[in-house]
Short mmCIF file of C-alpha atoms in Angstrom, two decimals:
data_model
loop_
_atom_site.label_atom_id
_atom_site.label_comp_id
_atom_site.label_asym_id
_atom_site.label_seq_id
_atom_site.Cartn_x
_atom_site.Cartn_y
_atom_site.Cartn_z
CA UNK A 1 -102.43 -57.52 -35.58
CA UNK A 2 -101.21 -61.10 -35.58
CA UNK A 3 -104.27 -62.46 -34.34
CA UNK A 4 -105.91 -60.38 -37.27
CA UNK A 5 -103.59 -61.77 -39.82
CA UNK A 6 -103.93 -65.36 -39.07
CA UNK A 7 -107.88 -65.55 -38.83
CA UNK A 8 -107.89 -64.57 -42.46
CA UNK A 9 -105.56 -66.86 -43.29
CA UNK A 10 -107.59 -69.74 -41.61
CA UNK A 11 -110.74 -68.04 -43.53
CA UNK A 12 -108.81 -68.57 -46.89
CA UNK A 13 -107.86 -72.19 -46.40
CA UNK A 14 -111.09 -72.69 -44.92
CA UNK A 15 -112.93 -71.49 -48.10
CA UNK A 16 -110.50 -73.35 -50.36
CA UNK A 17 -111.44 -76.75 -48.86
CA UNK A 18 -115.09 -75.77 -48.67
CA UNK A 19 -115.59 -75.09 -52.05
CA UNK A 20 -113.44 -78.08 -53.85
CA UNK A 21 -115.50 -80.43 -51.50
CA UNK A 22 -119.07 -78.99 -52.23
CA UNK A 23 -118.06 -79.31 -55.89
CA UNK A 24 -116.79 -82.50 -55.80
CA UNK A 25 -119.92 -84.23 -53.68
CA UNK A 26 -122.35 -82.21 -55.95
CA UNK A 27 -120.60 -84.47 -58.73
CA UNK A 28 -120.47 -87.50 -57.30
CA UNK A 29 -124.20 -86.87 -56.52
CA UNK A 30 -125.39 -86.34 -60.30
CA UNK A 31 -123.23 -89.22 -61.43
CA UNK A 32 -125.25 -91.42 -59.07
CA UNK A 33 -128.64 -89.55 -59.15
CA UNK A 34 -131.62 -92.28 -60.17
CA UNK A 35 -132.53 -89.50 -62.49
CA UNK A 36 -131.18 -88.34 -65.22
CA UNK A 37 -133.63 -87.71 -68.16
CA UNK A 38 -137.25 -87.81 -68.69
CA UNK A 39 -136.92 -91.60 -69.48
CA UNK A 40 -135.44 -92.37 -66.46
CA UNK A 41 -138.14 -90.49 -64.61
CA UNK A 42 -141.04 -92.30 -66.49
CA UNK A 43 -139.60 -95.19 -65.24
CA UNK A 44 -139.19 -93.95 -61.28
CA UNK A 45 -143.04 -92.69 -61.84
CA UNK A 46 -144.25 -96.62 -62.13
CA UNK A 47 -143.30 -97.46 -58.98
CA UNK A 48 -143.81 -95.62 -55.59
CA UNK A 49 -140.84 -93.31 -54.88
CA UNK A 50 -140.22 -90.23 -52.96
CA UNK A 51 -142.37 -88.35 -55.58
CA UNK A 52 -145.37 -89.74 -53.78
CA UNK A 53 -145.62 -86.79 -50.52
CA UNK A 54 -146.11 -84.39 -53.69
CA UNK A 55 -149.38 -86.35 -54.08
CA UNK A 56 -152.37 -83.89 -55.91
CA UNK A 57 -149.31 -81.74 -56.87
CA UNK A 58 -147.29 -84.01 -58.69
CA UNK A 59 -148.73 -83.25 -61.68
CA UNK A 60 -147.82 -79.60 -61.05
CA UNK A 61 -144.53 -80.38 -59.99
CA UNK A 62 -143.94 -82.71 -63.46
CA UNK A 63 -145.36 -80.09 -65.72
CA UNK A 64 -142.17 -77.61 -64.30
CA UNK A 65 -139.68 -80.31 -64.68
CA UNK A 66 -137.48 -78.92 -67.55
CA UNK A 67 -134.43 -80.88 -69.35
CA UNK A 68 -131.56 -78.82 -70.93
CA UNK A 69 -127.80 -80.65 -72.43
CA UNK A 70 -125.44 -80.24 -69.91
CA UNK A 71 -122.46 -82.42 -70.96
CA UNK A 72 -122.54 -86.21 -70.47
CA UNK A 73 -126.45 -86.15 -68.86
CA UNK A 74 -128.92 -83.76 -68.64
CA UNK A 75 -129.71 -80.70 -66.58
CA UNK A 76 -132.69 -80.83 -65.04
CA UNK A 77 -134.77 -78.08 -63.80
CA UNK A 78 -138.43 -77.54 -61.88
CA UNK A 79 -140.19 -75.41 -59.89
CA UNK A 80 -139.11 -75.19 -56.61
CA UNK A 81 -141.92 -73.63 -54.62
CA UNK A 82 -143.87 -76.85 -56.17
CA UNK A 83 -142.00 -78.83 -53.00
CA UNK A 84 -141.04 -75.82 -50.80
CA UNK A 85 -144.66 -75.07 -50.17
CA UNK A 86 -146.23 -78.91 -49.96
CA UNK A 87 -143.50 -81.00 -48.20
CA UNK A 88 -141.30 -81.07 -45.55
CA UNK A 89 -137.55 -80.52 -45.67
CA UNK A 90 -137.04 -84.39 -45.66
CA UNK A 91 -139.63 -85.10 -48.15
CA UNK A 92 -137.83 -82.69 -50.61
CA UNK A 93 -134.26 -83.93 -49.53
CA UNK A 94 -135.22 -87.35 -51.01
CA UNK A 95 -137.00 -85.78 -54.45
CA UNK A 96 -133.84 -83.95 -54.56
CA UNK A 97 -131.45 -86.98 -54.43
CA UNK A 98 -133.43 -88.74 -57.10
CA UNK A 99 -132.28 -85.98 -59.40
CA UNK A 100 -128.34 -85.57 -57.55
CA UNK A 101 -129.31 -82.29 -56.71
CA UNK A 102 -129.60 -82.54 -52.43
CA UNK A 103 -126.63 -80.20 -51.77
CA UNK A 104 -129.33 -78.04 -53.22
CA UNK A 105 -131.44 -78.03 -49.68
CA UNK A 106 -130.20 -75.25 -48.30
CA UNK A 107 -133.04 -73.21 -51.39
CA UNK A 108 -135.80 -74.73 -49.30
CA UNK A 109 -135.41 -72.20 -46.08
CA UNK A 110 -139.18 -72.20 -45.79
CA UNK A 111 -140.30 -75.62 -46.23
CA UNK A 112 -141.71 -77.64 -43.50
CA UNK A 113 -139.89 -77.83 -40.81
CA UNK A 114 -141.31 -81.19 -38.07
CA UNK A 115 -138.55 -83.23 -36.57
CA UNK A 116 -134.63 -82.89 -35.90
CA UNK A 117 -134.07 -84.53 -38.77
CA UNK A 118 -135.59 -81.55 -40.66
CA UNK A 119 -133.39 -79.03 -38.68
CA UNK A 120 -130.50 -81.15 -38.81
CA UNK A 121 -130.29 -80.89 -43.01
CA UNK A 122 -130.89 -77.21 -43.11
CA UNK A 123 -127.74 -76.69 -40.78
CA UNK A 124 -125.81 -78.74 -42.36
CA UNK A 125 -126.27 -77.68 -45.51
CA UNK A 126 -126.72 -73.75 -44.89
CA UNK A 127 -122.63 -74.20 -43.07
CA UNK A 128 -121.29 -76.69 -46.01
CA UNK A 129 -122.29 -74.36 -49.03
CA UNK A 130 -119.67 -73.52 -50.72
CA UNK A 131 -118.50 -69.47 -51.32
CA UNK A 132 -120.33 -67.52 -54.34
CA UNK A 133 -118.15 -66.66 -56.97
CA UNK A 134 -117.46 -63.20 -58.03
CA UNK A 135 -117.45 -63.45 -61.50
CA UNK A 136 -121.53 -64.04 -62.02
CA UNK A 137 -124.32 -62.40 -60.60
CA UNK A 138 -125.35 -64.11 -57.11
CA UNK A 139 -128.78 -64.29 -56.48
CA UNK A 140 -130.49 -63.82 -53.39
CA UNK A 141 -134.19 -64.40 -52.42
CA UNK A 142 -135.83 -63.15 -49.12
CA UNK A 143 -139.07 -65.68 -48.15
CA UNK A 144 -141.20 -65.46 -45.18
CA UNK A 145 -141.93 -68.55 -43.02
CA UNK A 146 -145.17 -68.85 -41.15
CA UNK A 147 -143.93 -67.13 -38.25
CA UNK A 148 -143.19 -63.44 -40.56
CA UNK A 149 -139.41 -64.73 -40.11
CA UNK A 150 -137.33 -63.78 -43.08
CA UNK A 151 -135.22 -66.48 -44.49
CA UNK A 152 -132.31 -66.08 -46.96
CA UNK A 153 -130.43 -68.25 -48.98
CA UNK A 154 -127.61 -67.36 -52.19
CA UNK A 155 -127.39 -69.19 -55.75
CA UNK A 156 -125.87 -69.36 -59.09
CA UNK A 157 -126.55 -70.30 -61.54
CA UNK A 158 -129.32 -72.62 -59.54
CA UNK A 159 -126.65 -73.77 -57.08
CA UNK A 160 -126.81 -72.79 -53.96
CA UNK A 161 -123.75 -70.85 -52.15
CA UNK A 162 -123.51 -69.08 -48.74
CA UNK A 163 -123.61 -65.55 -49.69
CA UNK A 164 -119.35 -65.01 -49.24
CA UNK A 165 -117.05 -64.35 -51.76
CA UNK A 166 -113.55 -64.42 -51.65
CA UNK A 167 -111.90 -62.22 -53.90
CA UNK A 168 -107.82 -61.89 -55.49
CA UNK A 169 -108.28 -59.07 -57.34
CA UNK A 170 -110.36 -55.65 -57.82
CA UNK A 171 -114.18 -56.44 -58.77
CA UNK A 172 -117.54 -55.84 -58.75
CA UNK A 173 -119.39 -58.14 -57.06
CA UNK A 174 -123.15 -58.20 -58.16
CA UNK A 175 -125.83 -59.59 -55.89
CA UNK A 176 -129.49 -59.37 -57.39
CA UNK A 177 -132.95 -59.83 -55.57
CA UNK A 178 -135.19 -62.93 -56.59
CA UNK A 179 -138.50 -61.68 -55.15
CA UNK A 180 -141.62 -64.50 -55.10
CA UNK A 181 -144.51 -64.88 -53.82
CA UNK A 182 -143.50 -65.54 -50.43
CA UNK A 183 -141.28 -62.66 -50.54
CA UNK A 184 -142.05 -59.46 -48.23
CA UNK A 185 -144.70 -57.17 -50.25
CA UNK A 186 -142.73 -54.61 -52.44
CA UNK A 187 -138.87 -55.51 -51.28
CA UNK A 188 -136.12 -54.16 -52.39
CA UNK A 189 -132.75 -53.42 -51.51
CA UNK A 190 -131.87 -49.72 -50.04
CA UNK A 191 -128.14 -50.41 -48.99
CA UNK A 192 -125.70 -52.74 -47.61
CA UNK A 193 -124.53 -51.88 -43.82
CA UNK A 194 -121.07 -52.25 -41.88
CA UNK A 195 -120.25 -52.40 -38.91
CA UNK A 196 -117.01 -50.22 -39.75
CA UNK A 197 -117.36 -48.69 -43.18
CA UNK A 198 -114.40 -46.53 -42.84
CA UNK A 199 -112.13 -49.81 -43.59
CA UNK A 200 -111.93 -49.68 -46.89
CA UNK A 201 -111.78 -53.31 -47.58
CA UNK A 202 -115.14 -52.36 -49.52
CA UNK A 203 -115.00 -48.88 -51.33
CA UNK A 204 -117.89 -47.94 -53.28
CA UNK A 205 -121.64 -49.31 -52.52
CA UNK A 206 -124.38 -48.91 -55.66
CA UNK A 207 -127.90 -49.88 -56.02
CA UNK A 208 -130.07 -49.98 -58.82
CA UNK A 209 -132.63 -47.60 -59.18
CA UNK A 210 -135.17 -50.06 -58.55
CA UNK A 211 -133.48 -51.86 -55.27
CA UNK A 212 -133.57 -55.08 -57.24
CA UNK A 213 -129.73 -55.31 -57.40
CA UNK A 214 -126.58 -54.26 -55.63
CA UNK A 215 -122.98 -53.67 -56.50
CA UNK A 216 -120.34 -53.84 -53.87
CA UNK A 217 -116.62 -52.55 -55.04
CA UNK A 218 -113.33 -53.82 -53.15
CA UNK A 219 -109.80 -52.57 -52.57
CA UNK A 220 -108.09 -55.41 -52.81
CA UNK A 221 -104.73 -53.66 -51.79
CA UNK A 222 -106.81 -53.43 -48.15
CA UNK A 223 -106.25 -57.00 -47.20
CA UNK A 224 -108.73 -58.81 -44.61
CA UNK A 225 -112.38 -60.05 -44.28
CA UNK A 226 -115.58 -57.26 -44.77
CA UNK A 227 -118.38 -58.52 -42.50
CA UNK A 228 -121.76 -56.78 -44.05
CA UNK A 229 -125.29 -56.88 -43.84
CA UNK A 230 -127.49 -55.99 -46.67
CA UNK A 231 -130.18 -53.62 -45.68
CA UNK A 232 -134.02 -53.78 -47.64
CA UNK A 233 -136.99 -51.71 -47.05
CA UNK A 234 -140.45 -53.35 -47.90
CA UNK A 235 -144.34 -51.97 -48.46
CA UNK A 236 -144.96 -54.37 -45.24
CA UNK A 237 -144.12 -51.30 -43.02
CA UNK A 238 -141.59 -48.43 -42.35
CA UNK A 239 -138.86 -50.86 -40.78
CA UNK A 240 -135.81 -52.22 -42.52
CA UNK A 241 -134.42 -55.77 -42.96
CA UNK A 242 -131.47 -56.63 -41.94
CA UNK A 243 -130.02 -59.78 -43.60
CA UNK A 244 -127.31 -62.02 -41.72
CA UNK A 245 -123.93 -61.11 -42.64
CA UNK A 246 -122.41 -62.35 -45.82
CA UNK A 247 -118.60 -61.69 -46.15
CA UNK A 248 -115.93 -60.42 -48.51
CA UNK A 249 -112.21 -61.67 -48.48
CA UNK A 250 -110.08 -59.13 -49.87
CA UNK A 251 -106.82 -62.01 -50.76
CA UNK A 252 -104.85 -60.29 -52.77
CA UNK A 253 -102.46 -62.70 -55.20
CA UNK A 254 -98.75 -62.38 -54.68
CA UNK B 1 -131.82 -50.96 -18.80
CA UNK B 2 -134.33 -48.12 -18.03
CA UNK B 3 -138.34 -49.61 -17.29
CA UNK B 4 -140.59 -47.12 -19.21
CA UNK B 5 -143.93 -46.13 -17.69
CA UNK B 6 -144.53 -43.16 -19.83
CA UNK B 7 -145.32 -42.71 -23.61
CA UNK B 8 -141.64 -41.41 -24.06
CA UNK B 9 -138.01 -42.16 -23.88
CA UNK B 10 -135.19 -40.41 -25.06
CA UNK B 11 -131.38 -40.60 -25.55
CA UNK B 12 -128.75 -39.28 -26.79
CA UNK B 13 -126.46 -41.47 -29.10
CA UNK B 14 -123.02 -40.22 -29.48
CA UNK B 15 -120.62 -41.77 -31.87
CA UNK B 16 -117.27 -41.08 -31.84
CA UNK B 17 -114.05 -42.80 -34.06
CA UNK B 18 -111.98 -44.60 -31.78
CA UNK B 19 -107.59 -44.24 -32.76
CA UNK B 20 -107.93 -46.79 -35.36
CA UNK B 21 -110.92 -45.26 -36.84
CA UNK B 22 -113.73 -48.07 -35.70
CA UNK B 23 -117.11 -46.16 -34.69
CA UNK B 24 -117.92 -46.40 -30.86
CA UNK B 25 -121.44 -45.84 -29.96
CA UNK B 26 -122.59 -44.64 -26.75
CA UNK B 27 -125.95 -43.82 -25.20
CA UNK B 28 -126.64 -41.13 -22.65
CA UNK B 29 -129.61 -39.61 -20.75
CA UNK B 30 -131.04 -36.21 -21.53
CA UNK B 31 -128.72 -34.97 -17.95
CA UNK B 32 -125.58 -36.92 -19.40
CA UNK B 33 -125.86 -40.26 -17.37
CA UNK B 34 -124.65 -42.97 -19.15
CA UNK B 35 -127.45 -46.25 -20.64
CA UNK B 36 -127.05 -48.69 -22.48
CA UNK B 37 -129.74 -47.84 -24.93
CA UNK B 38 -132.20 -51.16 -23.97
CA UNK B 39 -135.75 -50.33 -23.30
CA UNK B 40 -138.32 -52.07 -21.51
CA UNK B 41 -141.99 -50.60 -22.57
CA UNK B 42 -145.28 -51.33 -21.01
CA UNK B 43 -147.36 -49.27 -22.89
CA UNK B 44 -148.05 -47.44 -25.95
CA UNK B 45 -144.48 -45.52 -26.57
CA UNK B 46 -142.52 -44.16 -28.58
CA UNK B 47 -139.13 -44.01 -27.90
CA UNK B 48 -136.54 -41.32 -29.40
CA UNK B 49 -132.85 -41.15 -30.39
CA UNK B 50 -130.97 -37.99 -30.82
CA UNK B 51 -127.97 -37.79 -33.52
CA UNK B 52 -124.53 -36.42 -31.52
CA UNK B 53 -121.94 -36.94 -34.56
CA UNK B 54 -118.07 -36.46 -33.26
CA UNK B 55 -116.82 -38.67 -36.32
CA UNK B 56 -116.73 -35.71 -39.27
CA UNK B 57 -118.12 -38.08 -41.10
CA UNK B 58 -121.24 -36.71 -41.82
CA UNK B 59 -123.50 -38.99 -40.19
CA UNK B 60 -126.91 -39.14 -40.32
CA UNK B 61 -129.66 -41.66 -39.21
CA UNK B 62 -131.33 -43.36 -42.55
CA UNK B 63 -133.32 -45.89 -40.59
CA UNK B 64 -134.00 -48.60 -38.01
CA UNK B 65 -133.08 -52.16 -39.62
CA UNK B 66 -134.27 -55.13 -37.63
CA UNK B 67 -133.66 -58.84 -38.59
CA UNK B 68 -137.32 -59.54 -37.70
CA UNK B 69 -139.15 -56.38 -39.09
CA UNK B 70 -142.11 -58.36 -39.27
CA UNK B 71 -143.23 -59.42 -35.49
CA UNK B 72 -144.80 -55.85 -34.51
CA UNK B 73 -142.56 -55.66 -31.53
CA UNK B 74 -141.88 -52.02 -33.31
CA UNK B 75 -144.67 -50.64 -35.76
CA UNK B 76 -143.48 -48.04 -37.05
CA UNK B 77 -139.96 -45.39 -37.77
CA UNK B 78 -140.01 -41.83 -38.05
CA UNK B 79 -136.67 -39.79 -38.96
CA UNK B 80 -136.71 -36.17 -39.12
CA UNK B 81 -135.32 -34.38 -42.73
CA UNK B 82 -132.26 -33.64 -40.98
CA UNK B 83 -131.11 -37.17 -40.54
CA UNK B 84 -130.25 -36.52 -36.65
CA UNK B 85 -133.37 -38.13 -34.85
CA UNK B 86 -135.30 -40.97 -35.26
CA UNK B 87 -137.81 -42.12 -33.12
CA UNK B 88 -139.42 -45.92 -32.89
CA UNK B 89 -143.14 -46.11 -31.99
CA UNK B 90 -144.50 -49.05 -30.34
CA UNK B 91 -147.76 -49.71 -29.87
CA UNK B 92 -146.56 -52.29 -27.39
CA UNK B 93 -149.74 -54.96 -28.56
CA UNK B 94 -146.99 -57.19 -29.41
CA UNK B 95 -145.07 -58.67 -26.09
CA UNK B 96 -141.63 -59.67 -26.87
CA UNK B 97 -137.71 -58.32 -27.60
CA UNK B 98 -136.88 -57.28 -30.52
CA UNK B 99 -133.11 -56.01 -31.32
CA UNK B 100 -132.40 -53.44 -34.02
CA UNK B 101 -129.70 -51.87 -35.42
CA UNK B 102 -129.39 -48.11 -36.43
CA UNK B 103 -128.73 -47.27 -40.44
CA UNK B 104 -126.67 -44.22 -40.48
CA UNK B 105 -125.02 -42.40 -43.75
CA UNK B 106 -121.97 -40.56 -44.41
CA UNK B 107 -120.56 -38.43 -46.48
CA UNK B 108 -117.25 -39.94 -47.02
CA UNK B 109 -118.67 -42.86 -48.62
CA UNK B 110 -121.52 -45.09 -49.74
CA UNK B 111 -121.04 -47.74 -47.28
CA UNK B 112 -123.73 -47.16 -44.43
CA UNK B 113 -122.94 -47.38 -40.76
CA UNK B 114 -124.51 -50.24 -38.62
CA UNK B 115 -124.86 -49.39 -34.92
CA UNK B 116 -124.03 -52.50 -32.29
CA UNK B 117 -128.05 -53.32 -31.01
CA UNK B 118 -130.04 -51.80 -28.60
CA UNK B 119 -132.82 -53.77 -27.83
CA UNK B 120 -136.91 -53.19 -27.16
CA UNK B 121 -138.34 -55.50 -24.74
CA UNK B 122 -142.44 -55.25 -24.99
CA UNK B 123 -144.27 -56.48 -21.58
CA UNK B 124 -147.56 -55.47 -21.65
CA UNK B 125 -149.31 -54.46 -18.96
CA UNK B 126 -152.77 -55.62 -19.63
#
């Protein structure tokens, strides 16, 4: 029980640090990015830049590029599948830190992967995402690599988080399918699956009538970490997915 | 682990609740002798679990879930309407393991029960 106690404990300050330091790095990176508006982009377009291993798709990739107020500089926005299906994980690493947006990586699960340093910025960035937040839907896509592997990765809002959430009170916590067109044919969500689900750290499991979303309920008065794995069904065949397993932290506030 | 020549295999899986209420899954021969639920297959099988339920919970099987569904190790499930068998059918073309885990329901909750993995190892023969 002891041993119990004080793994969620390290969990929680864990998760604390985690999160202040992704957020923190993700602003240092857009106060530095190169690019922060479509003038300042013009301007990187002159001259070679990272932009180049797009090559014929750059154009494609510029027509997607969308600018919206976000404070003190703009938010930009473009199609990711643009670099996800043309470049390596490198190449797109260094379009990403033109616009301050590389702890962003971790979205590009099936882009190219060559050399260690490809592998080496997937890791790294899949274990230094910071936890999703309960409060907003978290989205999470399924893609296929070459080899039929399925690959997930968690956002919101457009920034990428690991999948966990960490909670301090009773909630819902909604996570919602982005399907594209590397997605499996036809998937949806048909459950998520535990390991124990007589726990009761998580109490009530509901999916929408079209798979495409799923609502997970806590207890919060059962204190301790809820290992699951979410559980899809596809028109590829009569087997299920399995994803890896996100995590809920039931910390209640004293 | 049990080496398949046939086209069938079949066990029993027995789940029971352990004193602090965690599932414990174990897998037993059609005479009662104990397996660990691996199989190795060299040909065209399918191989068959049977449902014992000693939680009273209400468990039934709702599917096989595999974190690489799409390899062909397995090619197809098939559960019966009762929810207490479910039987994997490999068409063993693919050679490779492949670990799965069972999807069971309940009727205490909506939570669905993940079994620990067996695993399918495919070695052709041809």
């Amino acid at each position: 029980m002891k041993r119990s106690i004080s793994r969620v404990f390290a969990a929680i300050l864990c998760a604390s640090s985690m999160i202040s330091q992704a957020a923190t790095q993700q602003e240092i990176d857009l106060a530095l990015a190169p690019v922060k508006n479509n003038a300042q982009l013009q301007v990187i377009l002159s001259d070679a830049s990272a932009l180049d291993a797009l090559e014929d798709n750059l154009p494609l990739f510029l027509n997607s590029v969308t600018y919206t107020q976000q404070g003190a500089h703009d938010g930009i926005h473009f199609d990711q599948s643009v670099l996800e299906d043309n470049l390596t994980v490198t190449e797109i690493y260094k379009i990403l830190a033109l616009f301050g947006q590389q702890t962003n990586i971790a979205q590009y699960q099936g882009a190219e992967v060559v050399n260690d340093t490809d592998r080496l910025l997937l890791d790294i960035s899949t274990s230094a995402l910071p936890y999703c937040e309960a409060a907003s839907p978290i989205d999470l896509s399924v893609i296929m690599d070459s080899s039929k592997q399925a690959l997930f990765s968690y956002a919101q809002n457009n920034v990428a988080c690991d999948g966990n959430v960490e909670l301090t009170e009773n909630t819902t916590i909604t996570y919602q399918l982005v399907n594209t067109a590397e997605s499996p044919q036809g998937l949806r969500l048909t459950g998520a699956g535990f390991a124990n689900p007589f726990d009761a750290h998580i109490e009530t499991v509901t999916v929408s009538e079209d798979g495409q979303a799923i609502y997970l309920q806590n207890n919060i008065q059962n204190t301790g970490v809820s290992k699951f794995q979410f559980i899809f069904a596809s028109d590829e065949n009569t087997l299920l997915l399995l994803s890896p397993d996100p995590q809920v932290i039931n910390r209640p506030e004293n | 682990m049990s080496n398949t020549q046939g086209q069938a295999t079949f066990f029993n899986l027995t789940i029971t609740l352990n004193d602090k209420d965690v599932p414990v899954f174990t897998y037993t021969n059609l005479d009662g002798t104990d397996v660990c639920g691996n199989v190795v297959v060299n040909q065209y099988s399918t191989i068959s679990y049977q449902l014992i339920d000693k939680t009273g919970k209400g468990l039934k099987f709702v599917g096989a879930a595999f974190t690489t569904p799409f390899d062909k190790i397995i090619d197809a499930i098939t559960i019966s309407s009762d929810g207490t068998l479910i039987q994997l059918t490999d068409l063993d073309e693919t050679p490779g393991n492949t670990g799965f885990q069972f999807v069971l329901s309940n009727t205490c909750n909506s939570l669905q029960m993940l079994s620990p993995d067996p695993q399918i190892v495919n070695h052709p023969n041809h």
